[in-house]
XYZ file of C-alpha atoms in Angstrom:
709
model
C 0.040 0.102 -0.042
C 3.037 2.268 0.533
C 3.590 2.078 -3.246
C 0.201 3.044 -4.172
C -0.047 6.006 -2.017
C 2.874 7.861 -3.896
C 1.005 6.870 -7.289
C -1.190 9.865 -8.647
C -5.155 9.214 -8.901
C -4.785 9.450 -12.527
C -2.364 6.179 -12.608
C -4.365 4.235 -10.076
C -7.531 5.049 -12.062
C -5.999 3.815 -15.339
C -5.221 0.323 -13.425
C -8.617 0.424 -12.296
C -10.533 0.502 -15.628
C -9.124 -2.861 -16.401
C -11.107 -3.915 -13.423
C -14.552 -5.412 -13.430
C -17.073 -3.627 -11.161
C -17.204 -6.802 -8.723
C -13.437 -6.434 -8.275
C -14.175 -2.542 -7.751
C -16.809 -2.994 -5.036
C -14.144 -4.933 -2.856
C -11.271 -2.126 -3.594
C -13.744 0.172 -2.423
C -13.416 -1.413 1.343
C -9.791 -1.035 1.222
C -9.289 2.489 2.412
C -10.917 5.858 1.851
C -8.713 6.655 -0.926
C -9.649 3.929 -2.978
C -13.491 4.147 -2.067
C -13.205 8.147 -3.304
C -11.697 6.293 -6.570
C -13.565 3.989 -7.450
C -16.704 6.395 -7.535
C -14.989 8.124 -10.404
C -17.361 9.076 -13.374
C -15.046 7.178 -15.935
C -15.200 3.852 -13.835
C -18.850 3.748 -12.964
C -20.459 5.161 -16.342
C -20.762 1.284 -17.532
C -21.121 -0.626 -14.506
C -21.566 -4.726 -15.199
C -22.212 -7.132 -12.272
C -23.385 -10.066 -14.107
C -21.198 -13.128 -13.212
C -19.680 -11.133 -10.141
C -21.139 -14.199 -7.919
C -19.304 -12.529 -4.904
C -21.224 -9.165 -4.414
C -23.735 -9.172 -1.871
C -26.803 -6.608 -1.657
C -25.106 -4.314 0.982
C -22.131 -4.402 -1.378
C -24.111 -3.047 -4.336
C -26.036 -0.693 -2.591
C -22.485 0.674 -0.960
C -20.688 0.946 -4.551
C -20.626 4.145 -5.914
C -23.590 5.064 -3.624
C -22.553 8.922 -4.462
C -22.011 8.052 -8.095
C -24.926 6.543 -9.278
C -26.163 9.433 -10.772
C -23.286 9.254 -13.432
C -24.065 5.474 -14.382
C -25.230 5.471 -17.984
C -25.223 1.667 -18.385
C -26.231 -0.868 -15.918
C -25.909 -4.462 -16.361
C -27.530 -6.851 -13.636
C -28.247 -9.666 -15.942
C -28.674 -13.013 -14.240
C -27.974 -11.674 -11.141
C -30.771 -13.913 -9.676
C -29.439 -13.476 -5.795
C -29.949 -9.650 -5.445
C -33.308 -8.903 -3.713
C -35.960 -6.916 -5.649
C -35.880 -3.818 -3.193
C -32.172 -3.539 -3.933
C -32.600 -3.325 -7.622
C -34.946 -0.554 -7.175
C -33.264 1.375 -5.078
C -30.327 1.188 -7.244
C -32.295 1.829 -10.558
C -33.855 4.890 -8.967
C -30.712 6.471 -8.063
C -29.464 5.916 -11.729
C -31.547 8.525 -13.147
C -29.086 9.119 -16.334
C -29.115 5.517 -17.276
C -29.669 4.844 -20.970
C -29.002 1.276 -20.785
C -30.358 -1.744 -18.315
C -30.264 -5.318 -18.393
C -32.479 -6.989 -16.147
C -32.679 -10.569 -17.805
C -32.876 -13.418 -15.295
C -34.132 -11.312 -12.445
C -37.566 -12.145 -10.981
C -39.318 -8.715 -10.487
C -43.152 -8.107 -10.942
C -45.077 -6.143 -13.956
C -45.812 -3.655 -11.523
C -41.907 -2.814 -10.158
C -40.818 -3.204 -13.900
C -43.077 -0.494 -14.731
C -42.081 1.390 -11.854
C -38.352 1.379 -12.855
C -38.992 2.130 -16.802
C -41.164 5.429 -15.622
C -38.267 6.335 -13.328
C -35.756 6.182 -16.295
C -36.660 8.602 -18.650
C -33.553 8.699 -20.995
C -33.541 4.592 -21.289
C -32.658 3.532 -24.779
C -31.809 -0.212 -24.368
C -33.605 -2.574 -21.851
C -34.295 -6.054 -21.042
C -36.201 -8.028 -18.589
C -37.826 -11.143 -17.465
C -41.639 -11.737 -17.378
C -43.803 -14.063 -16.204
C -47.113 -13.044 -17.558
C -46.781 -10.571 -20.848
C -50.447 -9.875 -20.510
C -50.344 -8.760 -17.252
C -47.339 -6.349 -18.371
C -49.093 -4.887 -20.989
C -51.914 -4.331 -18.653
C -49.457 -2.655 -16.099
C -47.523 -0.716 -19.264
C -50.982 0.734 -19.858
C -52.116 2.143 -16.817
C -48.721 3.710 -15.935
C -48.063 6.971 -18.205
C -44.196 7.623 -17.358
C -43.736 3.783 -18.262
C -45.405 4.555 -21.646
C -43.095 7.418 -22.150
C -40.099 5.730 -21.557
C -41.031 2.575 -23.813
C -41.893 5.431 -26.598
C -38.157 6.371 -26.444
C -36.748 2.828 -26.070
C -34.654 1.668 -29.279
C -33.604 -1.903 -28.114
C -35.954 -4.452 -26.189
C -35.269 -7.907 -24.989
C -37.991 -9.982 -23.216
C -37.063 -13.314 -21.566
C -40.262 -15.385 -20.744
C -40.397 -17.428 -17.823
C -43.882 -18.113 -17.667
C -45.932 -20.002 -15.169
C -47.113 -23.709 -15.997
C -50.322 -25.254 -16.093
C -50.992 -28.772 -14.499
C -53.215 -30.005 -17.459
C -51.417 -32.948 -19.337
C -53.697 -32.824 -22.147
C -52.221 -31.776 -25.590
C -54.572 -28.792 -26.560
C -52.975 -25.555 -25.924
C -55.278 -22.130 -25.851
C -53.663 -19.336 -27.400
C -55.024 -15.536 -26.433
C -54.544 -13.057 -28.816
C -54.553 -9.756 -27.313
C -57.563 -7.754 -28.883
C -59.291 -5.789 -25.605
C -56.036 -4.360 -24.534
C -53.181 -2.609 -26.301
C -49.510 -4.549 -26.322
C -46.322 -2.379 -25.099
C -45.964 -2.075 -28.799
C -48.582 0.435 -29.051
C -46.072 2.775 -27.408
C -43.016 1.931 -29.402
C -42.181 4.743 -31.724
C -38.368 4.358 -31.877
C -37.895 0.549 -31.752
C -34.884 -0.623 -33.700
C -34.438 -4.340 -32.239
C -36.695 -6.780 -30.451
C -35.211 -9.949 -28.916
C -37.093 -12.867 -27.339
C -35.459 -15.420 -24.942
C -36.884 -18.831 -24.009
C -36.295 -21.226 -21.464
C -34.896 -24.302 -22.498
C -37.781 -26.197 -21.232
C -35.892 -29.079 -18.913
C -39.175 -30.150 -17.047
C -41.452 -27.880 -18.538
C -45.192 -28.462 -18.870
C -47.797 -26.314 -21.075
C -48.175 -22.848 -20.053
C -50.961 -21.283 -18.701
C -51.439 -18.737 -21.022
C -49.773 -18.166 -24.839
C -50.065 -14.822 -26.155
C -49.928 -13.772 -29.606
C -49.833 -9.695 -29.408
C -51.913 -7.589 -32.038
C -50.359 -4.870 -33.528
C -52.262 -2.246 -34.021
C -50.141 0.712 -34.997
C -47.907 -0.937 -37.538
C -46.236 2.113 -38.200
C -44.619 2.074 -35.097
C -42.298 -0.765 -36.085
C -41.221 0.997 -39.255
C -37.902 1.293 -37.830
C -37.100 -2.615 -36.838
C -33.665 -3.362 -38.111
C -32.797 -6.380 -35.808
C -35.028 -9.411 -35.071
C -34.171 -12.559 -32.936
C -35.582 -15.636 -31.000
C -32.702 -18.033 -29.213
C -33.089 -21.865 -29.803
C -35.058 -22.651 -26.698
C -38.019 -24.681 -27.391
C -40.662 -22.703 -25.250
C -44.121 -22.379 -26.413
C -44.703 -19.214 -24.735
C -41.479 -17.241 -26.100
C -41.901 -18.390 -29.576
C -45.773 -17.710 -29.647
C -45.285 -14.168 -28.767
C -42.245 -13.826 -31.228
C -44.053 -15.205 -34.169
C -47.563 -13.255 -33.207
C -45.178 -10.069 -33.539
C -43.488 -11.266 -36.601
C -46.641 -11.802 -38.575
C -47.343 -7.918 -37.743
C -44.019 -6.839 -38.978
C -44.227 -8.749 -42.277
C -47.528 -6.628 -43.331
C -44.537 -3.693 -43.340
C -43.299 -2.463 -46.609
C -39.566 -1.555 -47.483
C -37.692 -2.956 -44.374
C -34.472 -2.992 -43.985
C -33.620 -5.662 -41.611
C -29.935 -6.201 -40.327
C -30.508 -9.175 -38.011
C -32.879 -11.987 -38.697
C -32.231 -15.075 -36.138
C -34.830 -17.843 -36.463
C -37.468 -16.247 -37.754
C -38.643 -19.420 -40.240
C -38.484 -22.112 -38.176
C -42.174 -22.861 -37.877
C -43.257 -21.882 -41.183
C -43.807 -24.210 -43.949
C -44.418 -22.997 -47.915
C -44.962 -19.454 -46.484
C -42.971 -17.883 -49.803
C -44.809 -14.595 -49.433
C -44.290 -14.488 -45.864
C -40.406 -14.551 -46.647
C -40.302 -12.837 -49.614
C -41.110 -9.569 -47.268
C -37.611 -10.086 -45.489
C -35.454 -11.011 -48.677
C -36.161 -7.150 -50.160
C -33.700 -6.096 -47.575
C -30.931 -8.626 -48.418
C -28.250 -6.206 -49.104
C -28.578 -4.807 -45.480
C -28.617 -7.962 -43.482
C -25.603 -8.948 -41.327
C -26.650 -11.692 -39.058
C -28.555 -14.507 -40.633
C -29.785 -17.820 -38.595
C -31.648 -20.500 -40.743
C -30.940 -23.274 -38.771
C -33.061 -26.764 -37.825
C -35.114 -26.247 -41.211
C -35.844 -27.649 -44.408
C -35.034 -24.645 -46.757
C -37.302 -25.941 -49.440
C -40.538 -25.868 -47.088
C -40.085 -21.945 -47.040
C -38.414 -21.275 -50.489
C -39.402 -21.996 -53.931
C -37.006 -23.491 -56.311
C -36.560 -20.192 -58.341
C -35.759 -18.196 -54.988
C -32.115 -17.642 -54.671
C -31.397 -17.880 -50.828
C -28.388 -16.278 -50.987
C -28.605 -13.512 -53.114
C -25.257 -11.226 -52.748
C -25.505 -9.909 -49.304
C -22.424 -7.679 -48.912
C -22.614 -7.019 -45.408
C -23.429 -10.137 -44.186
C -21.211 -11.161 -41.265
C -22.970 -14.203 -39.101
C -24.702 -17.045 -40.892
C -26.071 -20.150 -39.208
C -27.119 -22.982 -41.238
C -26.876 -25.715 -38.645
C -28.806 -28.898 -39.001
C -30.292 -27.378 -42.574
C -31.475 -29.736 -45.271
C -31.132 -27.851 -48.709
C -32.001 -30.068 -51.161
C -33.879 -28.285 -53.782
C -32.851 -24.947 -53.105
C -30.187 -23.236 -54.790
C -27.520 -22.694 -52.341
C -24.150 -24.770 -51.844
C -20.893 -23.742 -50.198
C -19.960 -22.346 -53.798
C -22.625 -19.806 -53.871
C -21.870 -18.812 -50.138
C -18.469 -18.213 -51.082
C -19.538 -15.638 -54.079
C -22.108 -14.093 -52.091
C -20.864 -13.491 -48.664
C -17.466 -12.334 -49.204
C -17.508 -10.490 -45.712
C -18.676 -13.374 -43.532
C -16.707 -13.678 -40.310
C -18.954 -16.388 -38.555
C -20.097 -19.422 -40.128
C -22.046 -22.401 -38.638
C -22.409 -25.734 -40.475
C -23.006 -28.182 -37.520
C -24.541 -31.227 -39.205
C -25.692 -29.300 -42.229
C -26.354 -31.313 -45.264
C -24.733 -28.055 -47.624
C -21.473 -29.708 -46.756
C -21.912 -32.641 -48.963
C -22.889 -32.822 -52.607
C -24.038 -35.423 -54.863
C -22.072 -37.369 -57.165
C -22.479 -38.821 -60.698
C -23.089 -41.963 -58.933
C -25.839 -40.971 -56.628
C -23.839 -41.021 -53.593
C -23.119 -37.966 -50.880
C -19.518 -36.777 -50.608
C -18.026 -33.953 -49.076
C -17.780 -30.757 -51.375
C -14.261 -30.145 -50.781
C -14.153 -27.851 -53.769
C -16.845 -25.770 -52.457
C -14.923 -25.663 -49.105
C -11.766 -24.677 -50.319
C -13.661 -21.770 -52.609
C -15.641 -20.570 -49.332
C -12.146 -20.200 -47.584
C -10.046 -18.619 -50.399
C -13.266 -15.966 -50.721
C -14.219 -15.736 -47.363
C -10.587 -15.001 -45.622
C -12.163 -12.821 -43.092
C -13.690 -15.913 -41.031
C -12.723 -16.104 -37.876
C -15.403 -18.351 -36.259
C -16.394 -21.645 -37.751
C -18.486 -24.655 -36.799
C -17.809 -27.975 -38.655
C -19.055 -30.206 -35.810
C -21.273 -33.357 -36.538
C -20.012 -33.742 -40.185
C -18.531 -37.017 -41.195
C -15.723 -37.394 -43.579
C -13.946 -40.560 -44.366
C -11.292 -39.908 -47.038
C -7.958 -38.925 -46.166
C -7.335 -36.707 -49.186
C -10.061 -34.694 -48.328
C -9.546 -34.774 -44.362
C -6.062 -33.262 -45.526
C -7.572 -30.863 -47.623
C -10.121 -29.471 -44.755
C -7.019 -29.117 -42.744
C -4.951 -27.166 -45.249
C -7.778 -24.648 -46.031
C -8.328 -24.278 -42.072
C -4.936 -23.758 -41.662
C -5.067 -20.664 -43.692
C -7.258 -18.475 -41.776
C -4.788 -16.754 -39.841
C -7.479 -14.587 -37.822
C -9.549 -17.514 -36.905
C -10.255 -17.615 -32.988
C -13.136 -20.182 -32.565
C -13.386 -23.799 -33.935
C -15.538 -26.691 -33.920
C -14.796 -29.791 -35.499
C -15.508 -33.551 -35.641
C -12.523 -35.941 -35.067
C -13.502 -37.511 -38.495
C -12.208 -33.960 -40.306
C -8.827 -34.854 -38.546
C -8.608 -38.543 -39.692
C -5.081 -38.174 -41.627
C -3.490 -41.225 -42.690
C -0.121 -41.871 -41.030
C 2.061 -44.262 -43.243
C 4.654 -45.104 -40.515
C 2.047 -46.559 -38.038
C 2.662 -50.163 -37.137
C -0.417 -52.637 -37.080
C -0.581 -52.262 -33.339
C -1.121 -48.678 -33.750
C -3.711 -48.513 -36.422
C -7.605 -48.106 -35.203
C -9.242 -50.645 -33.942
C -12.517 -52.022 -35.158
C -15.522 -50.549 -33.767
C -17.600 -53.097 -31.820
C -18.453 -53.685 -28.066
C -16.045 -56.922 -27.628
C -13.693 -57.038 -24.696
C -11.200 -57.617 -27.385
C -11.438 -54.161 -29.412
C -11.489 -52.281 -26.119
C -8.004 -54.024 -25.343
C -6.547 -53.073 -28.816
C -8.082 -49.504 -28.157
C -6.089 -49.173 -24.902
C -2.911 -50.753 -26.540
C -2.791 -48.705 -29.373
C -3.583 -45.450 -27.131
C -0.542 -46.675 -24.963
C 2.012 -47.297 -27.990
C 1.129 -44.193 -29.701
C 1.326 -42.220 -26.122
C 4.827 -43.661 -25.313
C 6.228 -42.874 -28.836
C 4.854 -39.053 -28.644
C 6.590 -38.757 -24.938
C 10.000 -40.257 -25.854
C 11.690 -37.574 -27.251
C 10.996 -33.865 -28.576
C 13.091 -34.184 -31.521
C 11.587 -37.612 -32.822
C 10.893 -37.144 -36.400
C 7.957 -39.034 -36.668
C 6.358 -36.221 -34.097
C 7.450 -33.520 -36.481
C 6.042 -35.102 -39.511
C 2.599 -35.066 -37.304
C 2.831 -31.483 -36.534
C 2.510 -30.482 -40.232
C -0.757 -32.681 -40.573
C -4.402 -32.894 -39.225
C -4.686 -30.598 -35.916
C -1.170 -29.890 -35.965
C -1.208 -28.096 -39.195
C -4.409 -26.047 -38.222
C -2.692 -25.218 -34.701
C 0.661 -23.947 -36.593
C -1.433 -21.997 -39.095
C -4.226 -20.734 -36.788
C -2.445 -19.237 -33.615
C -4.969 -17.023 -32.014
C -7.555 -19.611 -31.318
C -9.329 -19.175 -28.054
C -12.171 -21.583 -28.220
C -12.061 -25.065 -29.369
C -14.506 -27.729 -29.799
C -13.866 -31.454 -30.642
C -17.424 -33.283 -30.607
C -17.846 -36.642 -32.483
C -20.342 -37.010 -34.872
C -21.533 -40.038 -33.295
C -22.773 -38.622 -30.138
C -26.543 -37.954 -31.238
C -27.877 -37.395 -27.997
C -26.392 -36.717 -24.390
C -28.467 -37.254 -21.208
C -29.610 -33.618 -20.670
C -30.733 -32.050 -23.806
C -32.622 -28.421 -24.271
C -36.107 -29.354 -25.244
C -36.461 -32.770 -23.484
C -39.206 -32.855 -20.770
C -36.421 -35.102 -18.567
C -33.232 -36.688 -19.033
C -33.129 -39.497 -21.229
C -30.193 -42.473 -22.021
C -27.671 -41.043 -23.989
C -27.173 -41.884 -27.897
C -23.658 -42.427 -28.552
C -21.843 -44.662 -31.028
C -18.630 -43.761 -32.281
C -17.935 -42.857 -35.781
C -15.615 -45.817 -37.148
C -13.328 -43.418 -38.542
C -13.207 -40.878 -35.550
C -10.265 -42.868 -33.793
C -7.622 -40.321 -32.935
C -4.127 -40.678 -31.880
C -2.415 -39.228 -28.296
C -0.561 -36.954 -30.504
C -3.284 -35.308 -32.264
C -4.883 -34.142 -28.937
C -1.529 -33.417 -27.635
C -1.497 -30.741 -30.556
C -4.158 -28.573 -28.522
C -1.498 -27.421 -26.196
C 0.166 -25.237 -29.173
C -2.860 -22.870 -28.240
C -1.477 -20.599 -25.800
C -4.323 -18.184 -25.632
C -7.054 -20.958 -25.185
C -10.151 -20.138 -22.996
C -12.724 -22.476 -23.810
C -12.223 -26.393 -24.439
C -14.881 -28.908 -24.940
C -13.956 -32.320 -25.693
C -16.854 -34.816 -26.569
C -17.075 -38.197 -27.874
C -13.054 -38.980 -28.039
C -13.115 -42.779 -27.641
C -9.800 -43.128 -28.247
C -8.575 -40.652 -25.326
C -8.094 -43.773 -22.738
C -5.294 -41.930 -21.357
C -5.339 -38.340 -19.972
C -1.793 -37.502 -20.177
C -2.838 -35.016 -23.002
C -4.951 -33.371 -20.490
C -2.003 -32.712 -18.130
C -0.060 -31.440 -21.027
C -2.922 -29.255 -22.158
C -3.278 -27.829 -18.429
C 0.295 -26.943 -18.697
C 0.453 -24.989 -21.893
C -2.624 -23.339 -21.759
C -2.468 -21.032 -18.729
C -5.385 -18.994 -19.970
C -7.795 -21.935 -19.956
C -11.191 -20.858 -18.186
C -13.606 -23.225 -19.457
C -13.356 -26.739 -19.664
C -16.286 -29.298 -20.894
C -15.119 -33.208 -21.136
C -17.888 -35.714 -22.028
C -17.618 -39.364 -22.776
C -13.850 -39.554 -23.356
C -12.124 -43.177 -23.590
C -14.063 -46.334 -22.815
C -17.766 -45.986 -22.201
C -17.607 -48.411 -18.716
C -14.074 -46.908 -17.458
C -12.762 -43.586 -16.572
C -9.253 -44.719 -16.912
C -8.257 -41.026 -17.571
C -9.581 -39.553 -14.097
C -5.987 -40.091 -12.615
C -4.189 -37.889 -15.147
C -7.257 -35.335 -15.040
C -6.429 -35.120 -11.217
C -2.532 -34.391 -12.055
C -4.162 -31.752 -14.447
C -6.048 -29.633 -11.991
C -3.235 -28.172 -10.185
C -1.795 -26.469 -13.384
C -5.278 -24.875 -14.397
C -4.695 -21.841 -12.436
C -7.583 -19.900 -14.549
C -10.259 -22.357 -14.400
C -13.810 -21.022 -13.633
C -16.134 -23.552 -15.550
C -15.403 -27.139 -15.378
C -18.092 -29.806 -16.671
C -17.981 -33.640 -17.113
C -20.073 -36.163 -18.150
C -19.396 -39.785 -17.896
C -21.461 -42.881 -17.146
C -19.032 -44.230 -14.589
C -17.671 -41.254 -12.903
C -17.751 -41.288 -8.816
C -17.127 -38.087 -7.075
C -14.587 -39.218 -4.281
C -11.930 -37.889 -2.272
C -9.039 -38.127 -4.460
C -11.100 -36.419 -7.210
C -12.249 -33.600 -5.187
C -9.055 -33.213 -3.404
C -7.387 -32.330 -6.843
C -10.092 -30.272 -8.145
C -9.677 -28.247 -4.935
C -6.276 -26.982 -6.306
C -8.289 -24.803 -8.964
C -8.938 -21.743 -6.388
C -10.481 -19.875 -9.364
C -13.294 -22.433 -9.748
C -16.999 -20.867 -9.908
C -19.203 -23.388 -11.485
C -18.832 -27.207 -11.371
C -20.876 -29.988 -13.018
C -21.177 -33.486 -13.142
C -23.350 -35.977 -15.156
C -22.867 -39.794 -14.305
C -25.733 -41.892 -14.303
C -24.043 -44.739 -12.730
C -21.657 -42.670 -10.264
C -21.859 -42.351 -6.599
C -20.684 -39.470 -4.234
C -18.694 -38.994 -1.348
C -20.373 -36.335 0.419
C -17.433 -35.572 2.626
C -15.097 -34.964 -0.373
C -17.526 -32.348 -1.799
C -17.693 -30.599 1.484
C -14.002 -30.719 1.433
C -14.235 -28.973 -2.131
C -16.741 -26.267 -1.023
C -14.783 -25.274 1.860
C -11.189 -24.957 0.000
C -12.477 -23.218 -2.912
C -13.894 -20.376 -1.624
C -15.021 -19.004 -5.304
C -17.581 -21.872 -6.148
C -21.029 -20.925 -6.188
C -22.796 -23.305 -8.447
C -22.449 -26.952 -7.745
C -24.547 -29.419 -9.869
C -24.240 -33.168 -9.275
C -26.134 -35.499 -11.078
C -25.511 -38.993 -10.111
C -26.688 -42.488 -9.101
C -26.470 -41.393 -5.376
C -29.649 -42.153 -3.151
C -32.134 -39.042 -2.753
C -31.480 -39.236 0.987
C -27.831 -38.507 0.431
C -28.434 -35.860 -1.948
C -31.206 -34.015 0.077
C -28.741 -34.338 3.189
C -25.577 -32.926 1.348
C -27.560 -30.262 -0.433
C -28.981 -29.106 2.970
C -25.420 -29.323 4.313
C -23.952 -27.074 1.702
C -26.799 -24.685 1.923
C -27.043 -23.983 5.737
C -23.504 -23.552 5.899
C -22.434 -21.354 2.857
C -25.829 -19.817 1.691
C -24.995 -16.599 3.695
C -21.339 -15.944 2.942
C -21.734 -16.907 -1.053
C -24.764 -14.697 -2.497
C -25.063 -16.615 -5.463
C -24.659 -19.940 -4.356
C -27.147 -22.385 -6.503
C -27.070 -26.215 -5.623
C -28.520 -29.154 -7.544
C -27.830 -32.346 -6.195
C -30.255 -35.105 -7.103
C -30.232 -38.681 -8.753
C -30.111 -38.175 -12.310
C -33.092 -40.564 -13.617
C -35.075 -39.878 -10.609
C -38.779 -39.056 -11.456
C -38.100 -35.433 -9.944
C -34.969 -34.790 -11.659
C -36.335 -32.936 -14.370
C -38.088 -30.231 -11.758
C -34.715 -29.893 -9.979
C -33.254 -28.911 -13.195
C -36.050 -26.323 -14.076
C -35.233 -24.311 -10.977
C -31.705 -23.776 -11.646
C -31.026 -20.052 -13.028
C -31.617 -19.984 -16.582
C -27.569 -19.062 -16.920
C -26.533 -22.054 -15.297
C -29.003 -24.129 -16.924
C -28.018 -23.289 -20.548
C -24.188 -22.926 -19.810
C -23.318 -25.950 -17.715
C -26.227 -28.242 -17.164
C -27.073 -28.917 -21.077
C -24.866 -30.054 -22.947
C -24.458 -28.321 -26.299
C -22.025 -27.192 -28.986
C -21.459 -23.408 -28.519
C -19.424 -22.153 -31.281
C -21.250 -19.954 -33.422
C -24.606 -20.491 -32.076
C -24.957 -16.756 -32.276
C -23.233 -13.677 -33.713
C -19.946 -12.388 -31.898
C -20.331 -10.040 -29.096
C -24.310 -10.241 -29.579
C -26.084 -9.000 -26.364
C -29.762 -10.530 -26.137
């Protein structure tokens, strides 16, 4: 502190400008000088508390108490632990707010309107509602709220509606005719984003509201429309109801259309109203649909779109539509982010009537779209060595690539020097095949770790993943997901956990050297490995942990043999090297949470969220309690195993009683995975943790880069 005392205020403010609002809250308690400096206008102008899990209500109220009038942007999204009265008090002091984010916070419609009425300068607003009908009624009764909504340019609505106890399939839809929706007060609206719940354990909502927009001219300034991928009936009904109204307008120049046509078939007239704005489009999502059902054969889906930067064609069927990798290359020259996960667009029909990877189209795409920095190629099967080599060569030319998702099939490069013992074993459930896989992995591992100057290792560094790592050194997010992993235990849109559907692709066997290549990405922050059945030994995880010092998120699922977690001992050796790890998710059928595992994981002092999904795993309660005690930053614990219901209840109560008062954001979900009440337990997990930790998913290119829902 003596050294800090001699520094002028300007230097300290410059240092503080690199810290989060949560850290500034803590620094304000150091001394009076720091308390004065953290309230400087330059620091509090934009205050973000999302993911600041250690900030209490009192700290929020004390932070910048004298400077809140200078706050222009306040982000409290997903701060579910703050009391509603604290939110009201803080927002009442921030009279100059132009941006306010309250998604994930349960506030009544009356309180939301009260907050809106006190912020006349607000332009961006996001919130969670449990009853949009009630919200509309409240808006119509509060003049001040109507005035603020009239000035809003950007609105994000998150639906978290109450459920009905009905079990029949009939759904009642209410179209608001008698009262005006809040759209009637929107004079300057430029963007509308609708968020739905993942619907784990969800039933039929009590009310599905389709807004009836009377003053269509109020929406003439709209440029951005989006709906997230959650299968939520209430959110989708509201979004598509609004979309039907918007489609009646002419001369719209939209910049963002995310998932607008997933529920429409043979609606070419409806879609044509949007394609007139094709030259202004920046973000487009056409995922999870059959394009030929909404576009006629003579319709050019991808006319030249010079400003398009994000395109999502995941899980699309393109037969009968004029679209290919070559057409994307010619029509979207400035694209930055491209999602082709499990897309039929990657294949072409040969003369013999067979499907094969469109390698020429992919090469043309890389040549034309050399600004690509995010690409998702997971779920794609490629079984020709010449093609996989070409894919790796093309990807290695994208020097600015920062996010990449692949299928192991894309990395299957033939090695002529491999011995018979090192070749890929035949796929099958027999014990002999397991032994061959284990032997192959062990032999390759010994070869790869014997000598750094080995000529064979040097050769492999110029092939497959090694070539990509060498050519794309800026990658910070990487996923390797087996195309044979069709369904994990917990999926978005499923009513309850279900057995996984995983049959490793016969061509997806990888050597240990391939996984070791990942350690070459020194700036890696997010890593997801799923369905790597050849990863029997976890030595590669140790090397990755040592070399990737900035790794913050690690998700592992179904590594090695299905019935054995032989890599766990090496994973435990890797934990002490993960000095920046915040999120850790592990899914495997036979993983037990024991003393050794928890003791090793406790070395990750920065860990905040921890999730295990194991249908046959057991829990050592004392080991979990030890982990919670040693890792003070740990606030989210999700353990879905084969433990008994009584053990889970006892452990959760023990942790809650001990840590709820000192860890304000504490979120515990400890329950038997296939218990009849498991879906209900998951439904009560805060949305942020449910989507990012509980549910398995490919996360790269799921939405535009730096896109704020």
